[in-house]
Coordinates of C-alpha atoms in Angstrom, one line a residue:
X20 CA 160.6 -44.3 -143.5
X21 CA 160.1 -42.2 -146.7
X22 CA 162.8 -43.4 -149.6
X23 CA 164.9 -40.0 -151.0
X24 CA 162.6 -38.1 -153.7
X25 CA 164.8 -39.9 -155.5
X26 CA 164.6 -43.3 -154.4
X27 CA 161.2 -42.6 -154.9
X28 CA 160.2 -41.6 -157.8
X29 CA 161.8 -45.1 -159.2
X30 CA 159.7 -47.2 -156.6
X31 CA 157.0 -45.1 -158.0
X32 CA 157.5 -46.4 -161.2
X33 CA 159.3 -49.7 -160.8
X34 CA 154.8 -49.6 -159.2
X35 CA 152.7 -48.2 -162.9
X36 CA 154.9 -50.8 -164.6
X37 CA 154.3 -53.9 -162.6
X38 CA 150.5 -52.6 -162.1
X39 CA 149.8 -51.9 -165.8
X40 CA 151.0 -55.1 -166.2
X41 CA 148.0 -56.3 -164.4
X42 CA 145.5 -53.8 -164.9
X43 CA 145.9 -53.9 -168.9
X44 CA 142.6 -52.6 -169.7
X45 CA 144.1 -48.8 -170.1
X46 CA 146.3 -49.5 -172.7
X47 CA 143.6 -51.1 -174.5
X48 CA 141.4 -49.0 -174.9
X49 CA 144.3 -46.4 -175.5
X50 CA 145.5 -48.6 -178.5
X51 CA 142.8 -49.5 -179.7
X52 CA 140.9 -45.8 -179.5
X53 CA 143.8 -45.0 -181.9
X54 CA 144.1 -48.2 -184.8
X55 CA 140.5 -47.7 -184.8
X56 CA 140.0 -43.8 -185.0
X57 CA 144.1 -44.0 -187.7
X58 CA 142.0 -46.6 -189.9
X59 CA 139.2 -45.2 -190.2
X60 CA 140.7 -41.6 -190.7
X61 CA 143.1 -42.9 -193.8
X62 CA 139.2 -45.1 -195.6
X63 CA 138.2 -41.6 -195.0
X64 CA 140.8 -39.2 -197.0
X65 CA 140.0 -42.9 -199.6
X66 CA 143.7 -42.3 -200.3
X67 CA 143.6 -39.4 -201.6
X68 CA 146.0 -36.5 -200.6
X69 CA 146.1 -33.8 -197.9
X70 CA 148.3 -31.2 -197.2
X71 CA 151.4 -31.6 -194.3
X72 CA 148.5 -29.0 -192.1
X73 CA 146.0 -31.9 -192.4
X74 CA 148.3 -34.3 -191.8
X75 CA 150.2 -33.0 -189.0
X76 CA 147.3 -32.2 -187.0
X77 CA 145.6 -35.1 -187.0
X78 CA 148.2 -37.0 -185.4
X79 CA 148.5 -35.0 -182.5
X80 CA 144.6 -35.0 -182.8
X81 CA 144.9 -38.7 -182.2
X82 CA 147.5 -38.5 -179.8
X83 CA 145.6 -36.1 -177.5
X84 CA 142.3 -38.1 -177.7
X85 CA 144.5 -41.9 -177.1
X86 CA 145.5 -39.9 -173.6
X87 CA 142.4 -39.1 -172.7
X88 CA 141.5 -42.6 -172.8
X89 CA 143.9 -43.3 -169.4
X90 CA 145.1 -40.1 -168.9
X91 CA 142.4 -39.8 -166.0
X92 CA 143.1 -42.8 -164.5
X93 CA 146.4 -42.1 -162.4
X94 CA 145.2 -40.6 -159.6
X95 CA 141.9 -42.1 -160.0
X96 CA 143.1 -45.8 -159.9
X97 CA 144.5 -45.4 -157.2
X98 CA 141.1 -43.9 -155.4
X99 CA 139.6 -46.6 -155.5
X100 CA 141.6 -49.7 -154.5
X101 CA 142.2 -47.4 -151.8
X102 CA 146.3 -47.6 -151.5
X103 CA 146.1 -43.0 -151.7
X104 CA 146.7 -43.9 -147.9
X105 CA 149.7 -45.8 -148.2
X106 CA 151.3 -44.0 -151.0
X107 CA 151.1 -40.4 -148.4
X108 CA 152.9 -42.2 -145.3
X109 CA 155.4 -44.3 -147.5
X110 CA 156.6 -42.0 -150.2
X111 CA 157.6 -38.5 -151.2
X112 CA 154.9 -36.2 -153.0
X113 CA 157.2 -35.5 -155.2
X114 CA 158.1 -38.8 -156.2
X115 CA 154.5 -39.9 -156.1
X116 CA 153.7 -37.1 -158.4
X117 CA 157.3 -37.3 -161.4
X118 CA 157.3 -41.7 -160.8
X119 CA 153.5 -41.5 -161.9
X120 CA 154.1 -39.0 -165.0
X121 CA 157.0 -40.9 -166.1
X122 CA 155.1 -43.7 -165.9
X123 CA 152.2 -41.5 -168.3
X124 CA 155.2 -40.5 -170.5
X125 CA 156.0 -44.3 -170.8
X126 CA 152.7 -45.3 -171.8
X127 CA 152.5 -41.8 -174.2
X128 CA 156.0 -43.3 -175.9
X129 CA 154.8 -47.0 -176.2
X130 CA 151.6 -45.8 -178.4
X131 CA 153.6 -43.2 -180.0
X132 CA 156.3 -45.8 -181.7
X133 CA 153.3 -47.9 -182.6
X134 CA 151.2 -45.4 -184.1
X135 CA 152.9 -43.1 -185.3
X136 CA 154.7 -45.6 -188.4
X137 CA 151.7 -47.0 -189.3
X138 CA 150.0 -43.0 -188.8
X139 CA 153.1 -42.3 -191.7
X140 CA 152.2 -45.8 -194.4
X141 CA 149.3 -45.8 -193.8
X142 CA 148.4 -42.3 -194.6
X143 CA 150.7 -41.9 -197.7
X144 CA 152.0 -38.4 -195.3
X145 CA 156.5 -38.0 -196.8
X146 CA 158.2 -37.2 -193.4
X147 CA 161.1 -35.2 -194.4
X148 CA 163.0 -34.2 -191.5
X149 CA 162.7 -36.7 -188.9
X150 CA 164.7 -35.8 -186.4
X151 CA 162.6 -32.6 -185.8
X152 CA 158.9 -35.0 -186.0
X153 CA 160.4 -36.9 -183.6
X154 CA 161.5 -33.9 -180.8
X155 CA 158.7 -32.6 -181.3
X156 CA 156.3 -35.1 -181.1
X157 CA 158.7 -36.2 -177.6
X158 CA 158.0 -32.5 -175.8
X159 CA 154.5 -33.2 -176.9
X160 CA 154.5 -35.9 -175.3
X161 CA 156.5 -34.5 -172.7
X162 CA 153.8 -31.6 -172.2
X163 CA 151.2 -34.4 -172.2
X164 CA 152.2 -36.1 -169.4
X165 CA 152.9 -33.5 -167.6
X166 CA 149.2 -31.7 -167.4
X167 CA 146.8 -35.3 -167.0
X168 CA 148.7 -36.1 -164.3
X169 CA 148.2 -32.8 -162.1
X170 CA 144.6 -32.7 -163.2
X171 CA 143.9 -35.7 -162.6
X172 CA 145.4 -35.3 -159.2
X173 CA 142.9 -32.1 -159.5
X174 CA 140.1 -34.0 -160.4
X175 CA 140.0 -36.4 -157.6
X176 CA 141.6 -34.0 -154.6
X177 CA 138.5 -31.8 -155.8
X178 CA 135.5 -35.7 -155.0
X179 CA 134.4 -35.2 -159.2
X180 CA 134.2 -37.9 -161.2
X181 CA 136.4 -37.9 -164.9
X182 CA 133.7 -36.4 -166.8
X183 CA 135.5 -33.2 -166.4
X184 CA 139.4 -33.9 -167.4
X185 CA 139.0 -33.6 -170.5
X186 CA 137.2 -30.4 -170.4
X187 CA 140.4 -29.1 -168.1
X188 CA 143.0 -31.2 -170.0
X189 CA 142.3 -28.9 -173.8
X190 CA 143.8 -25.4 -172.6
X191 CA 145.8 -26.4 -170.4
X192 CA 147.7 -28.7 -173.4
X193 CA 145.9 -26.0 -176.1
X194 CA 150.0 -23.4 -175.8
X195 CA 151.9 -27.2 -176.5
X196 CA 149.4 -28.0 -179.7
X197 CA 150.2 -25.4 -181.7
X198 CA 153.6 -25.0 -182.0
X199 CA 153.6 -28.6 -182.0
X200 CA 151.1 -29.1 -185.6
X201 CA 153.4 -26.1 -187.1
X202 CA 157.0 -27.8 -186.1
X203 CA 154.7 -31.6 -187.2
X204 CA 153.6 -29.6 -190.5
X205 CA 157.5 -28.3 -191.1
X206 CA 158.3 -31.8 -190.7
X207 CA 155.6 -33.4 -193.6
X208 CA 157.6 -30.9 -195.4
X209 CA 154.9 -27.6 -195.2
X210 CA 156.6 -24.4 -194.3
X211 CA 159.8 -24.1 -193.0
X212 CA 159.1 -23.2 -188.9
X213 CA 161.4 -21.4 -187.1
X214 CA 162.5 -23.4 -184.8
X215 CA 161.7 -20.7 -181.4
X216 CA 157.9 -22.9 -182.3
X217 CA 159.6 -25.8 -180.7
X218 CA 162.2 -24.4 -178.2
X219 CA 158.0 -22.7 -176.4
X220 CA 156.9 -26.1 -176.1
X221 CA 160.1 -27.4 -173.9
X222 CA 159.5 -23.9 -172.2
X223 CA 156.0 -24.2 -171.7
X224 CA 156.2 -28.0 -170.6
X225 CA 159.5 -26.9 -167.9
X226 CA 156.8 -24.3 -165.9
X227 CA 154.2 -27.1 -166.4
X228 CA 156.8 -29.3 -165.2
X229 CA 157.2 -27.1 -161.2
X230 CA 153.6 -25.8 -161.5
X231 CA 152.7 -29.3 -161.1
X232 CA 155.5 -29.6 -157.7
X233 CA 154.5 -26.5 -156.3
X234 CA 150.8 -27.3 -156.6
X235 CA 151.0 -31.0 -155.8
X236 CA 152.6 -30.6 -152.7
X237 CA 149.6 -29.1 -151.4
X238 CA 146.9 -30.6 -152.4
X239 CA 148.5 -34.3 -151.3
X240 CA 149.3 -32.4 -147.7
X241 CA 145.9 -31.0 -147.6
X242 CA 143.8 -34.0 -148.6

């Protein structure tokens, strides 16, 4: 008997956390990419001052490419280990989707918690609106998690390799990045922007999550 969706989400999330602790390669790849890129950017700027717009763009470039280092493994690891069939049998489809999405959000949050303070310190970024920055980053990570989980399922379902993941990820997440960069620029002391940008990000995140929920049932049961 399958558990309820809510119970299934908790079970899938716990499974992902335990598996993630055993297989640290994806974590290490994301962390090393983030820190190496940050150090290279810091050396390239050489302590020179830059516009808040540039800092905002650099931050989201780091977050985006850090996510690419591990997000495509959400379902490909299950396929490689032969556990996809067990998930289909024992877990509701929505529990699998949102359990993995929450795990992806958790991983990206941990990466960001480690990366963001170093980004501010190494580059000497002046942060004037910390609450706006945190809310923007949280909304952006929600979108990245939803898009990454859905695209990983699509790629595995289509039987193609992860090289396609980065090609599909950018256009899907671009409606999140553009307003996120503007809001982050404002948080770094740049031009004042309307909070409607934040509302737009949240609305797109919700649409993306609902679309992922709708499409995933078809993918999960059609394979």
